[in-house]
C-alpha cells in the first residue's frame, strides 16, 4: 500500500477493493490460513470493529469545519436521520415480504445494513477541513451521524426477537430512551471536546504544559467521551462524533474560516493541535480500514456469496437508497448532479459489520434467532458489504471526476 497509494488515486480502485480479495484468499475459501467463526469469536470481533468505528467517527468529526449555524449542516442531518429512517422502513418491508422474516428479525437486518460508512471510498469524503463542497460534506456528515442513530433500531429488533437485554426498547418508554440517548450523546461529546480542547490550549499557552503527545489526546478523548456517554445512557457513537466536531469548532473559532487571516498565537496553537490530532487519527483510520475489510474478506471466504444478499444489495443500490435520499431532500437546494451522487453513494462498511457482530453476541439466548442470524444474516450482510465495496469503489473515482468537471463548467 505504501508503494501503490499514489497510483490508486488515478485508478477506479479503492484500498478496500485490494484488502477484500486478500482476506478472501487467506480464509477457508482460499488457502485456509485463517478460519474465523463469527459466532464463537463474536465478542472479539465486536471489540475490533467497535474500535475501528470509533476512530472513523472521531476522524470524520474533525474534518467537518463549518460552524453549526451554517445551513449546509441541514443536508447531513437530513441524510443521517430521515434517509436512515426511510431506509430502515424499506429494508424491513423487503425482509418481511421478500425474505419471509417476521417483524423482529426484519427490523434487525434492516438496522444492521442501514448505516453508511464514513471511511470507505475516500474519494467521496471531505479530504481537507477547508473543503466545504456540499456533496462531500453531506456524505461525510451522514456517515458520522447514522452509525449512532441506528443503534436504537438494532435494539428494537433484538427486543422483538426476545433478547432479554433489549426488552426495554420494545415498550412505550423506548421513545424517551432513544431521544435521551441521542441528546445525551451529542451534549456529552460536545462538552468533552470543548472542555478538553480548551484545557490543552490553556496549559500550553499559560503553563507550557501538555506539549505534544497528541496521539494520547486522540485516544483519551475517544475513550472519555464514549465512556461518559455510556455511563449516562447516551449513545457513545454519537458522543465520539460530536467530540470531533467540537474540537474542530475550537480551531475554527480561533483562526476563522479563511486561510489567509492573520493568526494569533492561540489560533496557531489550536490549529496545530487539531491538525496533529487529525493526522494521527487518519493514520489510525487507514489501519482500521485495512483490518476490518481484511476480516470481512476472511468471513466471506468461509460463508460464500449469498443469493439473498445479492438481491438485497441490488435493491439497496438501485431502489431503496435513491428513494430514501430523494424523500429526505424534498425542498432542499441541491443540483441535479449532487442529488444523483447522493442517491448512489450510500456506501456500507464498518458500521454494518460492527452491528452484525454485536447482534451475534446476544442472540445466543434465543435459539431460533441465533440460528437465523448466524446461518442466514451473516452471509447476507457480508455479501451486501462486499458488493458495496466493489461497486462503489470502482465508481467513486470516475463519478467524482465527472462531478468536478461539472462544477468547473458551472
Short mmCIF file of C-alpha atoms in Angstrom, two decimals:
data_model
loop_
_atom_site.label_atom_id
_atom_site.label_comp_id
_atom_site.label_asym_id
_atom_site.label_seq_id
_atom_site.Cartn_x
_atom_site.Cartn_y
_atom_site.Cartn_z
CA UNK A 1 0.00 0.00 0.00
CA UNK A 2 2.88 2.36 0.74
CA UNK A 3 4.19 1.81 -2.80
CA UNK A 4 0.81 1.89 -4.57
CA UNK A 5 -1.14 4.62 -2.79
CA UNK A 6 -0.36 7.42 -5.25
CA UNK A 7 -1.22 5.11 -8.15
CA UNK A 8 -4.59 4.18 -6.63
CA UNK A 9 -5.76 7.81 -6.74
CA UNK A 10 -5.60 7.67 -10.56
CA UNK A 11 -7.41 4.34 -10.95
CA UNK A 12 -11.05 3.30 -10.41
CA UNK A 13 -9.91 1.42 -7.32
CA UNK A 14 -10.26 1.96 -3.58
CA UNK A 15 -7.86 0.47 -0.99
CA UNK A 16 -10.71 -1.66 0.36
CA UNK A 17 -11.02 -3.35 -3.04
CA UNK A 18 -7.49 -4.70 -2.56
CA UNK A 19 -7.94 -5.75 1.07
CA UNK A 20 -11.14 -7.70 0.37
CA UNK A 21 -9.69 -10.33 -2.03
CA UNK A 22 -6.59 -10.67 0.15
CA UNK A 23 -8.83 -11.51 3.11
CA UNK A 24 -10.84 -13.92 0.95
CA UNK A 25 -7.64 -15.66 -0.17
CA UNK A 26 -6.49 -16.08 3.44
CA UNK A 27 -9.83 -17.56 4.53
CA UNK A 28 -11.37 -21.03 4.19
CA UNK A 29 -12.38 -20.41 0.58
CA UNK A 30 -8.74 -19.68 -0.33
CA UNK A 31 -5.62 -21.17 1.25
CA UNK A 32 -7.35 -21.68 4.60
CA UNK A 33 -4.69 -19.92 6.65
CA UNK A 34 -7.29 -18.17 8.87
CA UNK A 35 -10.68 -19.54 9.86
CA UNK A 36 -12.87 -17.23 11.97
CA UNK A 37 -16.16 -18.36 13.45
CA UNK A 38 -18.26 -15.19 13.82
CA UNK A 39 -20.44 -16.81 16.48
CA UNK A 40 -17.63 -18.19 18.62
CA UNK A 41 -15.46 -15.09 18.14
CA UNK A 42 -18.34 -12.56 18.23
CA UNK A 43 -17.03 -10.81 21.35
CA UNK A 44 -13.54 -10.23 19.97
CA UNK A 45 -14.84 -9.21 16.53
CA UNK A 46 -17.29 -6.78 18.12
CA UNK A 47 -14.44 -5.13 20.03
CA UNK A 48 -12.22 -4.84 16.94
CA UNK A 49 -14.97 -3.38 14.75
CA UNK A 50 -16.13 -1.07 17.57
CA UNK A 51 -12.65 0.42 17.94
CA UNK A 52 -12.41 0.90 14.17
CA UNK A 53 -15.82 2.58 14.11
CA UNK A 54 -14.96 4.93 16.99
CA UNK A 55 -11.74 6.02 15.27
CA UNK A 56 -13.56 6.70 12.00
CA UNK A 57 -16.34 8.68 13.72
CA UNK A 58 -13.88 10.90 15.59
CA UNK A 59 -11.87 11.47 12.40
CA UNK A 60 -14.85 12.48 10.28
CA UNK A 61 -15.98 14.84 13.05
CA UNK A 62 -12.58 16.56 12.95
CA UNK A 63 -12.91 17.08 9.19
CA UNK A 64 -16.23 18.96 9.37
CA UNK A 65 -15.13 22.54 9.88
CA UNK A 66 -18.27 24.52 9.08
CA UNK A 67 -19.93 26.37 12.01
CA UNK A 68 -23.13 24.74 13.26
CA UNK A 69 -25.08 27.82 12.19
CA UNK A 70 -24.21 27.15 8.53
CA UNK A 71 -27.20 25.95 6.51
CA UNK A 72 -25.10 23.26 4.87
CA UNK A 73 -25.40 21.22 8.09
CA UNK A 74 -29.04 20.56 7.25
CA UNK A 75 -28.04 18.21 4.45
CA UNK A 76 -26.12 15.66 6.57
CA UNK A 77 -28.77 15.98 9.30
CA UNK A 78 -31.49 15.08 6.79
CA UNK A 79 -29.44 12.23 5.37
CA UNK A 80 -28.41 10.92 8.78
CA UNK A 81 -31.95 10.86 10.16
CA UNK A 82 -34.69 10.93 7.51
CA UNK A 83 -32.79 8.88 4.92
CA UNK A 84 -31.82 6.39 7.61
CA UNK A 85 -35.45 6.05 8.80
CA UNK A 86 -36.80 5.54 5.27
CA UNK A 87 -34.00 3.05 4.51
CA UNK A 88 -34.80 1.00 7.63
CA UNK A 89 -38.51 1.07 6.78
CA UNK A 90 -37.99 -0.11 3.20
CA UNK A 91 -35.44 -2.76 4.18
CA UNK A 92 -37.84 -4.02 6.84
CA UNK A 93 -40.51 -4.39 4.15
CA UNK A 94 -38.03 -6.32 1.99
CA UNK A 95 -37.28 -8.60 4.92
CA UNK A 96 -40.94 -9.30 5.65
CA UNK A 97 -42.37 -9.59 2.12
CA UNK A 98 -39.43 -10.89 0.07
CA UNK A 99 -37.31 -12.79 2.58
CA UNK A 100 -40.20 -14.13 4.67
CA UNK A 101 -38.89 -12.82 8.00
CA UNK A 102 -41.03 -11.92 10.99
CA UNK A 103 -41.02 -8.29 12.16
CA UNK A 104 -38.24 -8.52 14.78
CA UNK A 105 -35.60 -10.17 12.55
CA UNK A 106 -36.61 -7.91 9.63
CA UNK A 107 -36.03 -4.75 11.71
CA UNK A 108 -32.72 -6.13 13.00
CA UNK A 109 -31.50 -6.94 9.49
CA UNK A 110 -32.59 -3.51 8.22
CA UNK A 111 -30.84 -1.72 11.07
CA UNK A 112 -27.62 -3.69 10.50
CA UNK A 113 -27.49 -2.77 6.82
CA UNK A 114 -28.81 0.82 7.10
CA UNK A 115 -25.76 2.86 8.32
CA UNK A 116 -23.43 4.29 5.71
CA UNK A 117 -19.67 4.27 6.13
CA UNK A 118 -17.56 7.37 6.89
CA UNK A 119 -14.31 5.70 5.75
CA UNK A 120 -14.65 3.53 2.65
CA UNK A 121 -14.40 5.03 -0.86
CA UNK A 122 -12.42 8.01 0.41
CA UNK A 123 -12.84 9.81 -2.93
CA UNK A 124 -16.30 10.95 -1.83
CA UNK A 125 -15.29 12.13 1.67
CA UNK A 126 -14.22 15.54 2.87
CA UNK A 127 -10.48 15.27 2.28
CA UNK A 128 -9.45 18.63 3.72
CA UNK A 129 -11.13 20.53 6.58
CA UNK A 130 -11.46 23.59 4.31
CA UNK A 131 -13.29 21.52 1.68
CA UNK A 132 -16.88 22.79 2.01
CA UNK A 133 -18.27 21.10 -1.08
CA UNK A 134 -21.87 20.24 -0.30
CA UNK A 135 -21.71 16.70 -1.72
CA UNK A 136 -18.58 15.67 0.21
CA UNK A 137 -19.68 17.44 3.37
CA UNK A 138 -23.12 15.80 3.29
CA UNK A 139 -21.84 12.27 2.69
CA UNK A 140 -19.17 12.60 5.40
CA UNK A 141 -21.63 14.06 7.90
CA UNK A 142 -24.21 11.38 7.12
CA UNK A 143 -21.65 8.65 7.76
CA UNK A 144 -20.74 10.25 11.08
CA UNK A 145 -24.34 10.57 12.26
CA UNK A 146 -26.21 7.46 11.23
CA UNK A 147 -23.91 4.90 12.86
CA UNK A 148 -25.14 6.23 16.20
CA UNK A 149 -28.78 6.90 15.32
CA UNK A 150 -29.13 3.32 14.01
CA UNK A 151 -28.35 1.80 17.43
CA UNK A 152 -31.91 2.05 18.87
CA UNK A 153 -33.34 0.15 15.90
CA UNK A 154 -30.83 -2.66 16.39
CA UNK A 155 -32.02 -2.88 19.99
CA UNK A 156 -35.69 -2.82 18.92
CA UNK A 157 -35.05 -5.71 16.56
CA UNK A 158 -33.24 -7.69 19.24
CA UNK A 159 -36.01 -6.90 21.75
CA UNK A 160 -38.73 -8.16 19.40
CA UNK A 161 -36.71 -11.35 18.93
CA UNK A 162 -36.83 -11.96 22.68
CA UNK A 163 -33.30 -10.94 23.68
CA UNK A 164 -33.64 -10.03 27.40
CA UNK A 165 -31.10 -7.17 27.47
CA UNK A 166 -33.03 -5.36 24.71
CA UNK A 167 -36.54 -5.92 26.05
CA UNK A 168 -36.85 -2.35 27.40
CA UNK A 169 -36.63 -1.00 23.83
CA UNK A 170 -39.95 -2.61 22.87
CA UNK A 171 -42.12 -0.69 25.35
CA UNK A 172 -43.68 2.77 25.28
CA UNK A 173 -40.72 4.19 27.20
CA UNK A 174 -38.41 3.33 24.27
CA UNK A 175 -39.13 6.68 22.56
CA UNK A 176 -37.90 8.59 25.58
CA UNK A 177 -34.83 6.36 25.85
CA UNK A 178 -33.95 6.92 22.20
CA UNK A 179 -34.36 10.69 22.41
CA UNK A 180 -32.32 10.81 25.62
CA UNK A 181 -29.62 8.58 24.12
CA UNK A 182 -29.14 10.85 21.11
CA UNK A 183 -29.38 14.11 23.09
CA UNK A 184 -27.09 12.89 25.87
CA UNK A 185 -24.56 11.62 23.35
CA UNK A 186 -24.48 14.92 21.47
CA UNK A 187 -24.24 17.04 24.62
CA UNK A 188 -21.65 14.81 26.29
CA UNK A 189 -19.43 14.65 23.20
CA UNK A 190 -19.68 18.40 22.59
CA UNK A 191 -18.79 19.27 26.19
CA UNK A 192 -15.88 16.80 26.37
CA UNK A 193 -14.42 18.02 23.07
CA UNK A 194 -14.69 21.70 24.01
CA UNK A 195 -13.55 21.39 27.64
CA UNK A 196 -10.57 19.14 26.99
CA UNK A 197 -9.56 21.11 23.89
CA UNK A 198 -9.67 24.39 25.77
CA UNK A 199 -7.80 22.85 28.72
CA UNK A 200 -4.98 21.70 26.45
CA UNK A 201 -4.72 25.16 24.86
CA UNK A 202 -4.68 26.83 28.29
CA UNK A 203 -1.96 24.52 29.60
CA UNK A 204 0.17 25.12 26.52
CA UNK A 205 -0.17 28.90 26.48
CA UNK A 206 -0.12 29.67 30.21
CA UNK A 207 1.83 26.81 31.78
CA UNK A 208 3.94 25.42 28.92
CA UNK A 209 2.39 22.00 29.62
CA UNK A 210 0.55 19.39 27.53
CA UNK A 211 3.02 19.83 24.70
CA UNK A 212 2.96 17.10 22.06
CA UNK A 213 1.54 13.64 22.76
CA UNK A 214 -1.46 14.31 20.51
CA UNK A 215 -1.67 10.55 19.98
CA UNK A 216 -2.64 10.12 23.64
CA UNK A 217 -5.02 13.07 23.37
CA UNK A 218 -6.79 11.37 20.46
CA UNK A 219 -7.26 8.04 22.19
CA UNK A 220 -8.08 9.69 25.52
CA UNK A 221 -10.80 11.89 24.02
CA UNK A 222 -12.41 8.94 22.23
CA UNK A 223 -12.38 6.83 25.40
CA UNK A 224 -13.54 9.65 27.68
CA UNK A 225 -16.48 10.82 25.55
CA UNK A 226 -17.60 7.25 24.79
CA UNK A 227 -17.29 6.16 28.42
CA UNK A 228 -19.14 9.13 29.91
CA UNK A 229 -21.91 8.83 27.33
CA UNK A 230 -22.38 5.15 28.15
CA UNK A 231 -22.45 5.92 31.89
CA UNK A 232 -25.34 8.36 31.47
CA UNK A 233 -27.15 6.02 29.00
CA UNK A 234 -26.30 8.13 25.97
CA UNK A 235 -25.26 6.71 22.61
CA UNK A 236 -21.47 6.55 22.65
CA UNK A 237 -21.04 6.66 18.87
CA UNK A 238 -22.97 9.95 18.70
CA UNK A 239 -20.77 11.32 21.51
CA UNK A 240 -17.49 10.47 19.78
CA UNK A 241 -18.62 12.10 16.51
CA UNK A 242 -19.74 15.21 18.44
CA UNK A 243 -16.35 15.33 20.22
CA UNK A 244 -14.54 15.52 16.89
CA UNK A 245 -16.85 18.28 15.65
CA UNK A 246 -16.38 20.23 18.93
CA UNK A 247 -12.58 20.05 18.70
CA UNK A 248 -12.66 21.30 15.13
CA UNK A 249 -15.01 24.09 16.24
CA UNK A 250 -12.40 25.34 18.77
CA UNK A 251 -9.83 25.68 15.98
CA UNK A 252 -12.40 27.26 13.64
CA UNK A 253 -13.38 29.94 16.16
CA UNK A 254 -9.74 30.73 16.94
CA UNK A 255 -8.50 31.01 13.36
CA UNK A 256 -11.59 31.91 11.33
CA UNK A 257 -12.89 30.36 8.12
CA UNK A 258 -10.45 31.97 5.71
CA UNK A 259 -6.98 30.56 5.37
CA UNK A 260 -5.26 33.92 4.83
CA UNK A 261 -6.27 35.70 8.04
CA UNK A 262 -3.58 36.86 10.47
CA UNK A 263 -3.44 34.21 13.17
CA UNK A 264 -2.92 34.86 16.86
CA UNK A 265 -0.74 32.59 18.99
CA UNK A 266 -3.89 30.95 20.34
CA UNK A 267 -5.16 30.31 16.81
CA UNK A 268 -1.84 28.79 15.78
CA UNK A 269 -1.84 26.51 18.83
CA UNK A 270 -5.45 25.49 18.17
CA UNK A 271 -4.74 24.78 14.51
CA UNK A 272 -1.58 22.81 15.29
CA UNK A 273 -3.32 20.74 17.95
CA UNK A 274 -6.32 19.93 15.76
CA UNK A 275 -4.31 19.17 12.63
CA UNK A 276 -1.87 16.93 14.52
CA UNK A 277 -4.73 15.01 16.12
CA UNK A 278 -6.43 14.71 12.73
CA UNK A 279 -3.21 13.48 11.08
CA UNK A 280 -2.69 10.78 13.70
CA UNK A 281 -6.34 9.78 13.51
CA UNK A 282 -6.19 9.44 9.73
CA UNK A 283 -3.28 7.02 10.08
CA UNK A 284 -5.27 5.00 12.61
CA UNK A 285 -8.27 5.14 10.29
CA UNK A 286 -6.29 3.62 7.42
CA UNK A 287 -5.07 0.79 9.62
CA UNK A 288 -8.59 0.24 10.96
CA UNK A 289 -9.97 0.10 7.41
CA UNK A 290 -7.31 -2.47 6.49
CA UNK A 291 -8.06 -4.69 9.50
CA UNK A 292 -11.86 -4.56 9.18
CA UNK A 293 -12.04 -5.16 5.41
CA UNK A 294 -9.49 -7.97 5.76
CA UNK A 295 -11.76 -9.55 8.40
CA UNK A 296 -14.74 -9.08 6.08
CA UNK A 297 -12.93 -10.93 3.31
CA UNK A 298 -11.95 -13.78 5.66
CA UNK A 299 -15.53 -14.18 6.92
CA UNK A 300 -16.94 -14.01 3.38
CA UNK A 301 -14.47 -16.70 2.35
CA UNK A 302 -15.95 -19.03 4.95
CA UNK A 303 -19.61 -18.39 4.11
CA UNK A 304 -19.55 -17.69 0.38
CA UNK A 305 -21.75 -15.36 -1.63
CA UNK A 306 -25.42 -15.26 -0.60
CA UNK A 307 -28.11 -15.08 -3.30
CA UNK A 308 -30.37 -13.27 -0.83
CA UNK A 309 -27.52 -10.86 -0.18
CA UNK A 310 -27.16 -10.13 -3.89
CA UNK A 311 -30.90 -9.44 -4.14
CA UNK A 312 -30.84 -7.09 -1.14
CA UNK A 313 -27.69 -5.36 -2.44
CA UNK A 314 -29.28 -4.65 -5.85
CA UNK A 315 -32.48 -3.35 -4.25
CA UNK A 316 -30.48 -1.22 -1.83
CA UNK A 317 -28.31 0.33 -4.55
CA UNK A 318 -30.85 1.00 -7.29
CA UNK A 319 -34.17 1.38 -5.43
CA UNK A 320 -34.01 1.89 -1.67
CA UNK A 321 -31.13 4.38 -1.43
CA UNK A 322 -32.39 6.65 -4.26
CA UNK A 323 -35.95 6.64 -2.88
CA UNK A 324 -34.78 7.37 0.68
CA UNK A 325 -32.45 10.20 -0.39
CA UNK A 326 -34.99 11.88 -2.66
CA UNK A 327 -37.66 11.77 0.05
CA UNK A 328 -35.25 13.24 2.60
CA UNK A 329 -34.17 16.00 0.21
CA UNK A 330 -37.63 17.23 -0.73
CA UNK A 331 -37.42 21.01 -0.88
CA UNK A 332 -33.62 21.03 -0.45
CA UNK A 333 -31.46 23.26 -2.67
CA UNK A 334 -29.19 20.79 -4.45
CA UNK A 335 -28.06 20.46 -8.04
CA UNK A 336 -29.12 17.54 -10.19
CA UNK A 337 -25.61 16.06 -10.15
CA UNK A 338 -25.42 16.32 -6.35
CA UNK A 339 -28.79 14.63 -5.97
CA UNK A 340 -27.76 11.80 -8.29
CA UNK A 341 -24.46 11.18 -6.48
CA UNK A 342 -26.04 11.40 -3.02
CA UNK A 343 -28.53 8.77 -4.20
CA UNK A 344 -25.73 6.49 -5.39
CA UNK A 345 -23.02 6.78 -2.72
CA UNK A 346 -24.70 5.03 0.20
CA UNK A 347 -21.53 3.07 0.99
CA UNK A 348 -21.86 0.25 3.56
CA UNK A 349 -18.94 -0.95 5.67
CA UNK A 350 -17.60 -0.85 9.22
CA UNK A 351 -20.85 0.15 10.96
CA UNK A 352 -22.79 -2.74 9.44
CA UNK A 353 -20.10 -5.27 10.31
CA UNK A 354 -19.99 -3.96 13.91
CA UNK A 355 -23.76 -4.25 14.39
CA UNK A 356 -23.75 -7.75 12.89
CA UNK A 357 -21.11 -8.89 15.39
CA UNK A 358 -22.89 -7.01 18.19
CA UNK A 359 -26.14 -8.87 17.44
CA UNK A 360 -24.36 -12.23 17.35
CA UNK A 361 -23.23 -11.70 20.95
CA UNK A 362 -26.76 -11.51 22.28
CA UNK A 363 -28.95 -13.75 20.13
CA UNK A 364 -27.44 -16.90 21.69
CA UNK A 365 -30.22 -16.72 24.31
CA UNK A 366 -32.81 -17.11 21.53
CA UNK A 367 -32.36 -20.48 19.85
CA UNK A 368 -34.24 -19.80 16.62
CA UNK A 369 -32.93 -16.27 16.41
CA UNK A 370 -29.36 -17.44 16.94
CA UNK A 371 -29.53 -19.86 14.03
CA UNK A 372 -31.23 -17.30 11.80
CA UNK A 373 -28.61 -14.62 12.45
CA UNK A 374 -25.59 -16.91 12.20
CA UNK A 375 -26.71 -19.02 9.24
CA UNK A 376 -28.77 -16.54 7.22
CA UNK A 377 -27.93 -12.99 8.25
CA UNK A 378 -24.14 -13.35 8.30
CA UNK A 379 -23.67 -14.39 4.64
CA UNK A 380 -26.40 -11.96 3.56
CA UNK A 381 -24.82 -8.94 5.28
CA UNK A 382 -21.28 -9.90 4.23
CA UNK A 383 -22.43 -10.15 0.60
CA UNK A 384 -24.13 -6.72 0.74
CA UNK A 385 -20.95 -5.17 2.18
CA UNK A 386 -18.71 -6.84 -0.41
CA UNK A 387 -20.94 -5.67 -3.28
CA UNK A 388 -20.94 -2.13 -1.90
CA UNK A 389 -17.15 -2.07 -1.52
CA UNK A 390 -16.57 -3.30 -5.08
CA UNK A 391 -19.29 -1.33 -6.89
CA UNK A 392 -18.78 1.95 -5.04
CA UNK A 393 -15.01 1.54 -5.10
CA UNK A 394 -14.98 1.16 -8.87
CA UNK A 395 -17.41 4.01 -9.48
CA UNK A 396 -16.16 6.61 -6.99
CA UNK A 397 -13.13 7.87 -8.96
CA UNK A 398 -14.81 8.30 -12.41
CA UNK A 399 -18.01 9.72 -10.92
CA UNK A 400 -16.18 12.24 -8.73
CA UNK A 401 -14.04 13.28 -11.70
CA UNK A 402 -17.27 13.84 -13.67
CA UNK A 403 -18.66 15.83 -10.73
CA UNK A 404 -15.56 18.04 -10.56
CA UNK A 405 -15.80 18.75 -14.30
CA UNK A 406 -19.47 19.69 -13.86
CA UNK A 407 -18.59 22.07 -11.02
CA UNK A 408 -15.80 23.75 -13.03
CA UNK A 409 -18.04 24.21 -16.07
CA UNK A 410 -20.80 25.65 -13.86
#
